[in-house]
GROMACS .gro file of C-alpha atoms in nm:
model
  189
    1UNK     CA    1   0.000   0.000   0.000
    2UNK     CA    2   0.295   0.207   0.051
    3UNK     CA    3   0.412   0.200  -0.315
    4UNK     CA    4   0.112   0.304  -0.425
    5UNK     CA    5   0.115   0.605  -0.258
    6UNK     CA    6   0.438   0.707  -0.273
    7UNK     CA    7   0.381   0.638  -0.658
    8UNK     CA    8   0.050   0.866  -0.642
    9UNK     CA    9   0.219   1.116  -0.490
   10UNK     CA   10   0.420   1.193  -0.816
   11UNK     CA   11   0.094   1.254  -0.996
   12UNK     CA   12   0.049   1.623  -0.904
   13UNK     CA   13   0.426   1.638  -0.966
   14UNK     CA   14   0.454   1.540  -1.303
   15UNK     CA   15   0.115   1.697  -1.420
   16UNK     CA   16   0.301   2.042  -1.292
   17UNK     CA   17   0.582   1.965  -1.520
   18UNK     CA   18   0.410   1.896  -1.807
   19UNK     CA   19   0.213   2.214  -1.779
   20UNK     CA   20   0.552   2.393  -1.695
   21UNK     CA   21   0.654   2.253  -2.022
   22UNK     CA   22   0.391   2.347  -2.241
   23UNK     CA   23   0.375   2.723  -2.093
   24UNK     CA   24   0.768   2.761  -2.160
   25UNK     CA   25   0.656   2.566  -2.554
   26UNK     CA   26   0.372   2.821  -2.616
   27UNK     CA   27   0.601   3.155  -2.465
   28UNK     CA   28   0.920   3.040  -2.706
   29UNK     CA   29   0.695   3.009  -3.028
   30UNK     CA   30   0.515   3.325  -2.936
   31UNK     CA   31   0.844   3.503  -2.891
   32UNK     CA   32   0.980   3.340  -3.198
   33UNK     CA   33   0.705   3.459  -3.440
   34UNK     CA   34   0.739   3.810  -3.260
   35UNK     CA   35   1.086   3.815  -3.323
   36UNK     CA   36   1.061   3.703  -3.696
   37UNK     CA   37   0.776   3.962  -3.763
   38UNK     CA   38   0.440   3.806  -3.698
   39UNK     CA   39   0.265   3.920  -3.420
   40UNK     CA   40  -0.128   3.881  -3.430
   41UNK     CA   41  -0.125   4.231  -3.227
   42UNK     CA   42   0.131   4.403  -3.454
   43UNK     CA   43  -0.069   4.355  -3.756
   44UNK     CA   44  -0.255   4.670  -3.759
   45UNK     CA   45   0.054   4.862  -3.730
   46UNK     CA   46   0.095   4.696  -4.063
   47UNK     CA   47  -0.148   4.906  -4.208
   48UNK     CA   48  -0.022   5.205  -4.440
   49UNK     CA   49  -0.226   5.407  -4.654
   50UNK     CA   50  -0.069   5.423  -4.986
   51UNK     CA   51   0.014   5.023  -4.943
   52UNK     CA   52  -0.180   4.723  -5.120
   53UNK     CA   53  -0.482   4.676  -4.860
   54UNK     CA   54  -0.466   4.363  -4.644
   55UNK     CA   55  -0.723   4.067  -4.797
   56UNK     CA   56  -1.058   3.990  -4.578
   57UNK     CA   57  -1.293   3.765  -4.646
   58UNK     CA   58  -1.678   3.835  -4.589
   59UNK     CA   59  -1.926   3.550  -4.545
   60UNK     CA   60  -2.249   3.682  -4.538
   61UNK     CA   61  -2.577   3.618  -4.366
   62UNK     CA   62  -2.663   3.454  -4.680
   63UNK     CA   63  -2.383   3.216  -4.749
   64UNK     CA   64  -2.182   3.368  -4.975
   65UNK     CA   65  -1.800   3.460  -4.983
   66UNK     CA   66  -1.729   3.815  -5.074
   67UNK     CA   67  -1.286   3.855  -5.120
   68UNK     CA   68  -1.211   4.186  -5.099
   69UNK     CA   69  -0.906   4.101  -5.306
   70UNK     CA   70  -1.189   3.977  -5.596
   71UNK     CA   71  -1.284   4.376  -5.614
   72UNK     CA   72  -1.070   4.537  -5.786
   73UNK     CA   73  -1.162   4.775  -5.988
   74UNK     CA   74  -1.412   4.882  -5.771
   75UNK     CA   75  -1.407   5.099  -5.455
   76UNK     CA   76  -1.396   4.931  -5.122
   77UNK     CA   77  -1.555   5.053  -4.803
   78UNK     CA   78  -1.485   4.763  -4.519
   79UNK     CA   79  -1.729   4.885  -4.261
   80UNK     CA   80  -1.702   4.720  -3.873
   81UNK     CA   81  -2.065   4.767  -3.629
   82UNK     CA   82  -2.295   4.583  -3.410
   83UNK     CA   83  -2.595   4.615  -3.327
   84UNK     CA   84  -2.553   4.709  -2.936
   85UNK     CA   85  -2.325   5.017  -3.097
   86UNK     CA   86  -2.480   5.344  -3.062
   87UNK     CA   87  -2.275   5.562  -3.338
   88UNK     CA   88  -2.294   5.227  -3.585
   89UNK     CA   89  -2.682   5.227  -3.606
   90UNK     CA   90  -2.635   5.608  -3.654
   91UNK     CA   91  -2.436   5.558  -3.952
   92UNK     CA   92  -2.525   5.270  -4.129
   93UNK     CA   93  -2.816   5.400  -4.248
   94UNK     CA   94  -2.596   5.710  -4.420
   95UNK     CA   95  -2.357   5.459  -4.521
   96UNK     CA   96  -2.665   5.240  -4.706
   97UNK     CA   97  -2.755   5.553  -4.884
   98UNK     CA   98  -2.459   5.621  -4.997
   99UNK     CA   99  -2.371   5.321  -5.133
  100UNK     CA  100  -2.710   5.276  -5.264
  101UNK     CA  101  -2.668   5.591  -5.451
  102UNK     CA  102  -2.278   5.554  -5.596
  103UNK     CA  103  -2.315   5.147  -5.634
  104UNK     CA  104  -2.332   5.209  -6.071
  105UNK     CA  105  -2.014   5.376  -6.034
  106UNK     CA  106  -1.805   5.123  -5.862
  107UNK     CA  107  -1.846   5.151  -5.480
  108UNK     CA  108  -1.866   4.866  -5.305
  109UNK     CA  109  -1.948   4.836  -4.938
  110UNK     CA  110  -1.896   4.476  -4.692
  111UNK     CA  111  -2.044   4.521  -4.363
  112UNK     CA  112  -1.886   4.314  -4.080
  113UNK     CA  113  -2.085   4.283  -3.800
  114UNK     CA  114  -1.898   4.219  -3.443
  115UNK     CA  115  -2.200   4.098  -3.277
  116UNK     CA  116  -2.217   3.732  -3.155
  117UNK     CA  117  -2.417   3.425  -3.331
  118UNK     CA  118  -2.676   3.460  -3.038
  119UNK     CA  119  -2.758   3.771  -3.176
  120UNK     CA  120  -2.799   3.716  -3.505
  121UNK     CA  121  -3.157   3.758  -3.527
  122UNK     CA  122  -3.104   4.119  -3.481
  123UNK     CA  123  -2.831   4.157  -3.743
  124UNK     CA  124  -3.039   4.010  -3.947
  125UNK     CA  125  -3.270   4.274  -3.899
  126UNK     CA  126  -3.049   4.543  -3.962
  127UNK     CA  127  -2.905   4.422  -4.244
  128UNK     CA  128  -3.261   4.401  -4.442
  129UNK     CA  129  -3.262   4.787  -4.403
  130UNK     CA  130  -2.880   4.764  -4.570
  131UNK     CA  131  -2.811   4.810  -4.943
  132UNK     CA  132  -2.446   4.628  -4.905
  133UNK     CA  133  -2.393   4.296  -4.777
  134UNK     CA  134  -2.312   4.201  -4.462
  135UNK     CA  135  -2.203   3.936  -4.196
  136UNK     CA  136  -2.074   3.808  -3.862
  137UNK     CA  137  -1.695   3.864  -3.803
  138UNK     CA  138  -1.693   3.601  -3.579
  139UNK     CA  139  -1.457   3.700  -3.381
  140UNK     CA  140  -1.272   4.014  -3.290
  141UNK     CA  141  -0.933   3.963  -3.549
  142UNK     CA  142  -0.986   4.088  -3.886
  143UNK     CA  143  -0.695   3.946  -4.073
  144UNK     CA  144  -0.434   4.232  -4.126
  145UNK     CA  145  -0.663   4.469  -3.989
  146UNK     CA  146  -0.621   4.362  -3.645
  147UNK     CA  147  -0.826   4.338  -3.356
  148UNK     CA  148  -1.161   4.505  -3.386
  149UNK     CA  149  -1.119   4.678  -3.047
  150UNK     CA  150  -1.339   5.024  -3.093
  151UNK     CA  151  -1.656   5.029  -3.354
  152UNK     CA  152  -1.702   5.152  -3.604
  153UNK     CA  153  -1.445   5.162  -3.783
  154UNK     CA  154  -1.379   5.169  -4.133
  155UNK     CA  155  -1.127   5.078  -4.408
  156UNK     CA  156  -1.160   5.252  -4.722
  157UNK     CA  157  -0.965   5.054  -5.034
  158UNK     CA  158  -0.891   5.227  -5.384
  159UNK     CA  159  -0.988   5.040  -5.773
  160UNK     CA  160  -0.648   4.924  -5.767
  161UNK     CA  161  -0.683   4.763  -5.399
  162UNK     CA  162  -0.466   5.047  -5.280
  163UNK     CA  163  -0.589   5.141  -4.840
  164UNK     CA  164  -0.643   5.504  -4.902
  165UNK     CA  165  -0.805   5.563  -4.557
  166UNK     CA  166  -0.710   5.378  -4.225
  167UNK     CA  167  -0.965   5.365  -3.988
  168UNK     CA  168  -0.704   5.339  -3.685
  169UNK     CA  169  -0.569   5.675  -3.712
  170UNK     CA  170  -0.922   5.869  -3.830
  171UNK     CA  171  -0.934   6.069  -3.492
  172UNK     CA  172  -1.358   6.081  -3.604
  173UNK     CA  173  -1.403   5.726  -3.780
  174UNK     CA  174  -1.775   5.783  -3.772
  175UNK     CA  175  -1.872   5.837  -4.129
  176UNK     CA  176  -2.089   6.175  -4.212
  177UNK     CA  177  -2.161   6.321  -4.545
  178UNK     CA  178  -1.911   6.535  -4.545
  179UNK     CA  179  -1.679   6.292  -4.513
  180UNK     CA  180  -1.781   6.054  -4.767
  181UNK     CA  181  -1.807   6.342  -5.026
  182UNK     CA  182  -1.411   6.412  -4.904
  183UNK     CA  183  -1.280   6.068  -4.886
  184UNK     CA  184  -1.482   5.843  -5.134
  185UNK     CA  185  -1.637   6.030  -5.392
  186UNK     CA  186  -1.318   6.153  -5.526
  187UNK     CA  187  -1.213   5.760  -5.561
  188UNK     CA  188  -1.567   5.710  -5.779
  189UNK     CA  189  -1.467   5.957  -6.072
   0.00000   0.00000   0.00000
């Protein structure tokens, strides 16, 4: 009997190690892919107007795959809300309009919608009053465009898939009129 405990006792022991182990694992390939350039929290930093525009995918509420890479040629407005988001519902109806209006001249708007699967009776909702398509995120990382930490925010992506407005540094990212008519309608002539 006193085998098996002394035995039992090495348990805890070992299951420490092995956690040890895996902690140290995870830290040295984080560190690793930090050190080589990839860092999941660095990639918005990434971002530079002027630059080819990162790639995202949208899968909307319908089923379909919408690459913004697929759109060039076209002006790109990559457009980040939720339903629970005050200044979003504000502006997605200007943004609709607007897109609704400047869609025969190339403008092309993907909604991305940060709110969770539970909720998606809601987006749906919204999204019938939406002349662009739209989707869940599904979760707060947006490819090259980082983590969605603040909403809304916006990307806005040239006919030659040039980023020629960066949502992270607009210091009002809120979309009016005015600021359509300065940033987007230009791209549309």
């Amino acid at each position: 009997m006193r085998s098996d405990f002394k035995n039992m006792s090495l348990v805890p022991a070992l299951a420490f190690t092995g956690r040890r182990h895996w902690l140290r694992a995870a830290l040295a390939c984080w560190l690793g892919l930090s050190i080589f350039g990839w860092s999941p929290m660095a990639n918005a930093n990434n971002l530079e107007v002027g630059k080819a525009a990162p790639q995202l995918i949208l899968h909307t509420l319908d089923g379909r795959s919408i690459d913004s890479r697929d759109l060039k040629g076209k002006v790109v407005i990559l457009t980040f809300w939720a339903t629970w988001c005050g200044p979003c519902r504000e502006e997605l109806p200007l943004l609709s309009a607007y897109a609704a209006r400047h869609t025969k001249q190339g403008l092309e708007v993907l909604g991305f919608s940060l709110d969770s699967p539970d909720d998606l009776a809601e987006v749906k909702k919204v999204a019938a009053s939406l002349s662009f398509p739209v989707g869940l995120l599904g979760n707060p990382w947006a490819g090259d465009y980082g983590r969605i930490w603040h909403i809304p925010v916006n990307f806005t992506i040239d006919r030659d898939g040039v980023l020629v407005d960066n949502g992270w540094k607009d210091k009002e990212p809120v979309w009016t009129a005015e600021r359509l008519e300065r940033i987007v309608t230009p791209l549309l002539r």
